[in-house]
Short mmCIF file of C-alpha atoms in Angstrom, two decimals:
data_model
loop_
_atom_site.label_atom_id
_atom_site.label_comp_id
_atom_site.label_asym_id
_atom_site.label_seq_id
_atom_site.Cartn_x
_atom_site.Cartn_y
_atom_site.Cartn_z
CA MET A 1 -0.08 -0.05 -0.19
CA PHE A 2 3.23 2.63 0.94
CA ALA A 3 4.45 1.62 -2.85
CA TYR A 4 0.63 2.57 -4.42
CA ILE A 5 0.58 6.16 -2.29
CA VAL A 6 4.37 7.04 -3.65
CA ARG A 7 3.00 6.25 -7.55
CA ARG A 8 -0.21 8.46 -6.83
CA ILE A 9 1.76 11.03 -5.12
CA ALA A 10 3.89 11.48 -7.77
CA LEU A 11 1.50 12.13 -10.32
CA ILE A 12 -0.03 14.18 -8.46
CA PRO A 13 2.73 17.19 -10.35
CA LEU A 14 2.09 15.59 -14.08
CA THR A 15 -1.73 15.77 -13.77
CA LEU A 16 -1.85 19.27 -12.32
CA PHE A 17 0.78 20.18 -15.39
CA GLY A 18 -1.55 18.40 -18.08
CA ILE A 19 -4.03 20.10 -16.53
CA ILE A 20 -2.42 23.88 -16.59
CA THR A 21 -1.29 23.10 -19.97
CA LEU A 22 -4.76 22.48 -21.54
CA ASN A 23 -6.07 25.23 -19.96
CA PHE A 24 -3.34 27.68 -20.63
CA ALA A 25 -3.64 26.15 -24.50
CA ILE A 26 -7.60 26.64 -24.65
CA ALA A 27 -7.34 30.38 -22.92
CA GLN A 28 -4.70 31.32 -26.11
CA ILE A 29 -7.37 30.63 -28.56
CA ALA A 30 -10.38 31.57 -27.16
CA PRO A 31 -11.42 35.39 -28.54
CA GLY A 32 -11.75 37.96 -26.10
CA GLY A 33 -8.76 37.98 -23.56
CA PRO A 34 -7.99 40.34 -20.81
CA VAL A 35 -5.88 43.00 -23.70
CA GLU A 36 -8.99 42.76 -25.72
CA ILE A 37 -11.47 43.75 -22.54
CA MET A 38 -9.28 46.86 -22.30
CA LEU A 39 -9.32 48.20 -25.52
CA ALA A 40 -13.10 47.58 -26.14
CA HIS A 41 -13.43 49.40 -21.97
CA LEU A 42 -11.33 52.64 -23.91
CA GLN A 43 -13.67 52.74 -26.96
CA GLY A 44 -16.45 52.75 -24.44
CA ILE A 45 -18.36 49.28 -25.84
CA ASN A 46 -20.02 46.85 -23.84
CA THR A 47 -18.45 44.05 -22.98
CA THR A 48 -20.61 42.66 -20.46
CA ALA A 49 -19.59 39.20 -19.38
CA GLY A 50 -16.60 39.50 -22.14
CA ALA A 51 -19.27 38.47 -24.67
CA GLN A 52 -19.20 41.66 -27.46
CA ILE A 53 -15.30 40.93 -27.59
CA GLY A 54 -14.77 38.83 -31.03
CA GLY A 55 -18.12 39.93 -32.31
CA GLY A 56 -21.03 42.66 -32.51
CA ASN A 57 -19.78 46.38 -32.28
CA ALA A 58 -16.14 45.49 -31.62
CA ASP A 59 -16.10 44.51 -35.47
CA ARG A 60 -18.27 47.41 -36.05
CA VAL A 61 -15.04 49.36 -34.39
CA ALA A 62 -11.97 47.68 -36.02
CA GLY A 63 -12.91 48.49 -39.45
CA GLY A 64 -10.00 46.73 -41.09
CA GLY A 65 -7.38 47.96 -38.83
CA ASP A 66 -3.61 47.19 -38.67
CA SER A 67 -3.41 45.47 -35.14
CA ARG A 68 -4.48 41.73 -34.16
CA TYR A 69 -6.38 43.44 -31.70
CA ARG A 70 -10.47 43.67 -32.90
CA GLY A 71 -11.52 47.21 -30.93
CA ALA A 72 -8.39 48.90 -31.33
CA GLN A 73 -8.40 51.41 -34.56
CA GLY A 74 -7.85 54.40 -33.41
CA LEU A 75 -5.82 54.01 -30.49
CA ASP A 76 -1.89 54.85 -29.75
CA PRO A 77 -0.07 51.85 -30.40
CA GLU A 78 2.39 52.61 -27.61
CA LEU A 79 -0.69 52.86 -25.66
CA ILE A 80 -1.48 49.22 -26.65
CA LYS A 81 2.09 48.38 -25.81
CA ARG A 82 1.94 49.19 -22.76
CA ILE A 83 -1.17 48.04 -22.74
CA GLU A 84 -0.03 44.45 -23.05
CA LYS A 85 3.04 44.52 -21.12
CA GLN A 86 0.61 45.69 -18.42
CA PHE A 87 -1.05 42.14 -18.77
CA GLY A 88 1.77 40.66 -19.62
CA PHE A 89 1.28 39.78 -22.83
CA ASP A 90 4.45 41.70 -24.51
CA LYS A 91 5.82 38.42 -24.21
CA PRO A 92 4.89 35.57 -26.69
CA ALA A 93 2.51 32.29 -25.54
CA PRO A 94 5.53 29.92 -25.10
CA GLU A 95 7.82 32.06 -23.11
CA ARG A 96 4.82 33.07 -19.99
CA TYR A 97 3.99 29.48 -20.34
CA VAL A 98 7.51 28.47 -19.35
CA MET A 99 7.17 31.50 -16.76
CA MET A 100 3.97 30.54 -15.20
CA ILE A 101 5.39 26.82 -14.60
CA LYS A 102 8.61 27.74 -12.78
CA ASN A 103 5.93 30.46 -10.67
CA TYR A 104 3.64 27.52 -10.10
CA LEU A 105 6.65 25.54 -9.16
CA ALA A 106 7.32 27.91 -6.45
CA PHE A 107 3.66 28.71 -5.60
CA ASP A 108 3.64 31.93 -6.90
CA LEU A 109 0.91 31.99 -8.69
CA GLY A 110 0.79 35.66 -10.09
CA GLU A 111 -1.60 38.72 -9.22
CA SER A 112 -4.67 39.83 -10.40
CA TYR A 113 -5.24 41.69 -13.47
CA TYR A 114 -8.08 44.20 -12.30
CA LYS A 115 -7.81 43.65 -8.11
CA SER A 116 -4.21 44.58 -7.99
CA GLU A 117 -3.52 41.88 -5.06
CA LYS A 118 -2.04 38.33 -5.42
CA VAL A 119 -4.06 35.52 -6.38
CA THR A 120 -2.59 33.33 -3.68
CA ALA A 121 -4.16 36.37 -0.88
CA LEU A 122 -7.46 36.74 -2.81
CA ILE A 123 -7.76 32.76 -2.78
CA TRP A 124 -6.81 32.74 1.06
CA ASP A 125 -9.21 35.67 1.62
CA LYS A 126 -12.27 34.14 -0.20
CA LEU A 127 -11.82 30.86 1.22
CA PRO A 128 -13.39 30.71 4.39
CA VAL A 129 -16.81 31.69 2.98
CA SER A 130 -16.54 28.78 0.63
CA ILE A 131 -15.36 26.31 3.13
CA SER A 132 -18.83 27.60 5.65
CA ILE A 133 -20.92 27.28 3.41
CA GLY A 134 -19.46 23.34 1.59
CA LEU A 135 -18.57 22.15 4.95
CA TRP A 136 -22.27 22.80 6.63
CA SER A 137 -23.84 21.87 3.77
CA THR A 138 -21.64 18.52 3.11
CA LEU A 139 -22.09 17.77 7.07
CA ILE A 140 -25.90 17.87 6.70
CA ILE A 141 -25.94 16.37 3.10
CA TYR A 142 -24.53 13.37 4.53
CA LEU A 143 -26.62 13.41 9.08
CA VAL A 144 -29.68 12.93 6.48
CA SER A 145 -28.96 11.17 3.63
CA ILE A 146 -26.78 8.19 5.12
CA PRO A 147 -29.78 7.22 7.87
CA LEU A 148 -32.11 8.21 5.56
CA GLY A 149 -30.96 5.99 2.57
CA ILE A 150 -30.55 3.28 4.95
CA ALA A 151 -34.64 3.86 6.76
CA LYS A 152 -35.06 3.44 2.91
CA ALA A 153 -33.42 0.00 2.51
CA VAL A 154 -34.53 -1.30 5.73
CA ARG A 155 -38.16 -0.21 4.55
CA ASP A 156 -37.92 -1.09 0.86
CA GLY A 157 -41.62 -0.88 -0.76
CA SER A 158 -43.16 0.56 2.72
CA ARG A 159 -45.50 3.86 2.59
CA PHE A 160 -42.47 5.52 4.52
CA ASP A 161 -39.78 4.56 1.31
CA VAL A 162 -42.67 5.31 -1.49
CA SER A 163 -43.76 8.69 0.53
CA THR A 164 -39.96 9.82 1.09
CA SER A 165 -39.21 9.48 -2.44
CA TYR A 166 -41.60 11.78 -3.61
CA VAL A 167 -39.18 14.16 -1.81
CA ILE A 168 -35.99 12.96 -3.26
CA PHE A 169 -37.52 13.13 -6.56
CA ILE A 170 -37.90 16.63 -6.36
CA GLY A 171 -34.65 17.09 -4.97
CA TYR A 172 -33.15 15.28 -8.48
CA ALA A 173 -35.51 17.78 -10.71
CA VAL A 174 -34.86 21.47 -8.55
CA PRO A 175 -31.67 22.74 -9.20
CA ALA A 176 -29.70 24.02 -6.05
CA PHE A 177 -30.10 27.63 -7.82
CA LEU A 178 -33.85 27.93 -8.88
CA PHE A 179 -34.68 26.49 -5.17
CA ALA A 180 -32.21 29.35 -4.25
CA ILE A 181 -34.85 32.11 -5.91
CA PHE A 182 -37.42 30.09 -4.17
CA LEU A 183 -35.89 30.69 -0.88
CA ILE A 184 -35.23 34.63 -1.36
CA VAL A 185 -38.76 35.26 -2.66
CA LEU A 186 -40.44 33.05 0.00
CA PHE A 187 -38.25 33.80 3.40
CA ALA A 188 -35.71 36.93 2.23
CA GLY A 189 -38.41 40.01 1.61
CA GLY A 190 -38.85 38.92 -2.30
CA SER A 191 -42.62 38.95 -1.37
CA TYR A 192 -43.54 37.14 1.53
CA PHE A 193 -41.51 36.93 4.51
CA SER A 194 -38.34 38.42 5.56
CA TRP A 195 -37.02 36.12 7.94
CA PHE A 196 -33.49 35.81 6.69
CA PRO A 197 -30.53 38.37 5.09
CA LEU A 198 -30.16 38.83 1.97
CA ARG A 199 -26.71 38.98 1.24
CA GLY A 200 -23.28 37.91 2.75
CA LEU A 201 -22.77 35.66 5.95
CA THR A 202 -22.27 39.15 8.29
CA SER A 203 -24.64 42.11 9.35
CA ASP A 204 -23.40 45.54 9.11
CA ASN A 205 -23.09 45.17 12.80
CA TRP A 206 -21.45 42.48 13.35
CA GLU A 207 -18.34 44.08 15.68
CA GLU A 208 -20.68 45.55 17.96
CA LEU A 209 -22.13 42.00 18.61
CA SER A 210 -21.46 39.72 21.24
CA ALA A 211 -19.26 36.21 21.26
CA VAL A 212 -23.05 34.62 21.20
CA GLY A 213 -24.34 37.26 18.85
CA LYS A 214 -22.02 37.12 16.37
CA VAL A 215 -22.28 33.17 16.54
CA LYS A 216 -26.00 33.47 15.53
CA ASP A 217 -25.47 36.26 13.62
CA TYR A 218 -23.38 33.65 10.99
CA PHE A 219 -25.68 30.65 11.68
CA TRP A 220 -28.66 33.24 10.68
CA HIS A 221 -26.90 34.34 7.57
CA LEU A 222 -25.89 30.45 6.77
CA VAL A 223 -29.69 28.76 6.87
CA LEU A 224 -30.48 30.23 2.97
CA PRO A 225 -27.84 29.24 1.41
CA VAL A 226 -26.86 25.78 2.88
CA THR A 227 -30.40 25.00 2.44
CA ALA A 228 -29.91 25.19 -0.79
CA MET A 229 -27.27 23.41 -1.68
CA THR A 230 -28.42 20.51 0.86
CA ILE A 231 -31.39 20.35 -1.11
CA GLY A 232 -29.44 20.64 -4.08
CA GLY A 233 -27.15 17.77 -2.97
CA PHE A 234 -28.99 15.07 -0.47
CA ALA A 235 -30.75 12.66 -3.04
CA SER A 236 -28.16 11.61 -4.71
CA LEU A 237 -26.52 10.26 -2.03
CA THR A 238 -29.89 8.86 -0.35
CA MET A 239 -30.74 6.58 -3.23
CA LEU A 240 -26.70 5.81 -3.32
CA THR A 241 -27.00 4.72 0.15
CA LYS A 242 -30.29 2.84 -0.70
CA ASN A 243 -29.02 0.62 -2.96
CA SER A 244 -25.60 -0.19 -1.78
CA PHE A 245 -27.66 -1.20 1.38
CA LEU A 246 -30.09 -3.20 -0.57
CA GLU A 247 -27.84 -4.99 -2.29
CA GLU A 248 -25.86 -6.26 0.36
CA ILE A 249 -28.86 -6.80 2.67
CA ASN A 250 -29.77 -9.62 -0.11
CA LYS A 251 -26.39 -11.47 -0.13
CA GLN A 252 -25.29 -14.91 1.18
CA TYR A 253 -23.35 -14.19 4.44
CA VAL A 254 -26.36 -11.16 5.47
CA LEU A 255 -29.14 -14.47 5.35
CA THR A 256 -26.30 -16.85 7.29
CA ALA A 257 -26.19 -14.37 10.08
CA ARG A 258 -30.16 -13.94 10.50
CA ALA A 259 -29.90 -17.77 10.57
CA LYS A 260 -27.76 -17.85 13.24
CA GLY A 261 -30.00 -15.95 15.43
CA LEU A 262 -28.03 -12.26 15.16
CA SER A 263 -30.24 -9.13 15.82
CA GLN A 264 -31.49 -6.84 13.15
CA SER A 265 -29.69 -4.15 14.47
CA ARG A 266 -26.52 -6.43 14.60
CA VAL A 267 -26.82 -7.80 11.40
CA LEU A 268 -27.14 -4.27 9.66
CA TYR A 269 -24.56 -2.36 11.42
CA GLY A 270 -22.33 -4.95 12.59
CA HIS A 271 -21.95 -6.62 8.80
CA VAL A 272 -24.39 -4.99 6.35
CA PHE A 273 -22.98 -0.87 7.13
CA ARG A 274 -19.38 -1.28 6.79
CA ASN A 275 -19.75 -3.36 3.06
CA ALA A 276 -22.63 -1.24 2.30
CA MET A 277 -20.86 2.13 2.77
CA LEU A 278 -18.00 1.92 0.94
CA LEU A 279 -19.49 3.70 -2.68
CA VAL A 280 -20.91 6.54 -0.52
CA ILE A 281 -16.92 6.74 1.23
CA ALA A 282 -15.82 6.52 -2.71
CA GLY A 283 -18.17 9.55 -3.80
CA PHE A 284 -17.24 11.68 -0.43
CA PRO A 285 -14.25 14.12 -2.43
CA ALA A 286 -16.11 14.01 -6.18
CA ALA A 287 -19.42 15.46 -3.87
CA LEU A 288 -17.07 17.67 -1.63
CA ILE A 289 -15.21 19.07 -4.30
CA GLU A 290 -18.83 19.45 -6.12
CA ILE A 291 -20.43 21.82 -2.74
CA LEU A 292 -17.21 23.55 -2.73
CA PHE A 293 -16.46 24.26 -5.93
CA THR A 294 -18.86 23.99 -8.59
CA SER A 295 -22.56 23.71 -6.64
CA SER A 296 -21.32 27.22 -4.60
CA VAL A 297 -20.60 29.22 -7.69
CA LEU A 298 -24.67 30.27 -8.58
CA ILE A 299 -25.10 30.29 -4.78
CA GLU A 300 -22.48 32.82 -3.96
CA VAL A 301 -23.77 35.03 -7.07
CA ILE A 302 -27.36 34.76 -5.80
CA PHE A 303 -26.40 35.56 -2.30
CA SER A 304 -23.69 38.10 -3.08
CA LEU A 305 -21.02 35.47 -0.96
CA ASP A 306 -17.66 36.42 -1.35
CA GLY A 307 -15.98 32.93 -1.73
CA LEU A 308 -14.24 31.16 -4.30
CA GLY A 309 -17.34 30.35 -6.54
CA LEU A 310 -18.28 34.32 -7.35
CA LEU A 311 -14.21 35.07 -7.16
CA GLY A 312 -13.84 32.52 -10.32
CA PHE A 313 -17.55 33.96 -11.99
CA GLU A 314 -16.15 37.28 -11.78
CA SER A 315 -12.54 36.52 -12.88
CA THR A 316 -14.00 34.50 -15.81
CA THR A 317 -16.23 37.49 -17.23
CA ASN A 318 -13.90 39.60 -16.85
CA ARG A 319 -10.73 37.68 -18.63
CA ASP A 320 -8.39 37.65 -15.26
CA TYR A 321 -6.05 34.30 -16.25
CA PRO A 322 -4.19 34.57 -13.23
CA VAL A 323 -6.94 33.99 -10.45
CA ILE A 324 -8.67 31.74 -13.52
CA PHE A 325 -5.43 29.54 -13.60
CA GLY A 326 -4.91 29.66 -9.79
CA THR A 327 -7.88 29.00 -8.51
CA LEU A 328 -8.06 26.32 -11.44
CA TYR A 329 -4.22 25.13 -10.02
CA ILE A 330 -5.31 24.82 -6.51
CA PHE A 331 -8.80 23.54 -7.33
CA SER A 332 -7.11 20.38 -9.59
CA LEU A 333 -4.79 19.88 -6.15
CA VAL A 334 -7.43 19.50 -3.56
CA GLY A 335 -9.54 17.09 -5.99
CA LEU A 336 -6.29 15.24 -6.64
CA THR A 337 -5.85 14.83 -2.75
CA LEU A 338 -9.46 14.31 -1.96
CA ASN A 339 -8.85 11.30 -4.92
CA LEU A 340 -6.07 9.54 -2.95
CA ILE A 341 -7.85 10.42 0.90
CA SER A 342 -10.99 8.66 -0.01
CA ASP A 343 -8.23 5.35 -1.86
CA LEU A 344 -6.62 5.17 1.96
CA ALA A 345 -10.34 5.33 3.47
CA TYR A 346 -11.26 2.23 1.14
CA HIS A 347 -8.23 0.07 3.03
CA VAL A 348 -9.15 1.75 6.25
CA VAL A 349 -13.17 0.77 6.01
CA ASP A 350 -12.03 -2.75 4.47
CA PRO A 351 -8.15 -3.57 5.21
CA ARG A 352 -8.79 -6.75 2.43
CA ILE A 353 -8.89 -4.04 -0.58
CA ASP A 354 -5.09 -3.36 -1.19
CA PHE A 355 -4.52 -0.55 -4.42
CA GLY A 356 -0.90 -2.07 -3.88
CA ALA A 357 -1.79 -5.28 -4.63
CA GLN A 358 -3.74 -4.09 -8.25
CA THR A 359 -0.53 -2.40 -9.34
#
């Protein structure tokens, strides 16, 4: 097993290298880079979400000028060169790529084009918000889904199983962001009640509150976004748990254990639980990554939560490449690490599983 862990750790840098290389290449051919966006702003062209660059008004401004940037006609070439130097585009792409890789090896992720801050500082500043939402959502999803999945498996086909399935189907059908909008309309002053705040994780008078008041205020702000993410994530885990337990319950060793006179709880939690939970453990890294870095994007935008999801959305909109690549680098590193932890958890739950013996 030790040799397997060493091999997996050795593969992490190679995987990161491939991911960064692929995304760097895509960014070079994608229309609407930061230089073009800046030129369009200077020309007074609308660049909302970067969608107008490379088409529409930008084409009309270009008018067949000599510059390789659309929308550059009529601007001083020296100004264009200064803008290129500001964003680091005065160097050819291969040189920029080599420089980026060298910096990443030293964990220097560069500086944001627009915020004039180090990418590492930005990520570190936004990380607590995303972790707060992600960890609380993951905790509640697992605390609800695993017991519910076990109860549905034990009572398969019963009235309880059928009635809870309706709730699960709603969780499957309704996206988290749509449920978030529903919660805002209903409980955050949209049309009916104003029970919960709409923006941020703390109130404006946070510093004036007592310690207990700060805790209450924090959880008060968490209710709606965490609820929206929980509704969007518990359905699949519940069904995964149920199906895993059903598969194990119908196996021969369970029938043998029952024939020996073991109680239902002893059979369920002493024999079935360990085997059935393997699939749930295997899905934990992917679920955590999805909640932290994927599902949270729209939730953070909707509730104006200044986390990594909102940072990634804004950086993509503005073509802020250092932030895009930096967050991608961190996300990939965390994902690969969690996948390795998942394999180790497999071995801890069932020592018979030895990945090292299979390679």
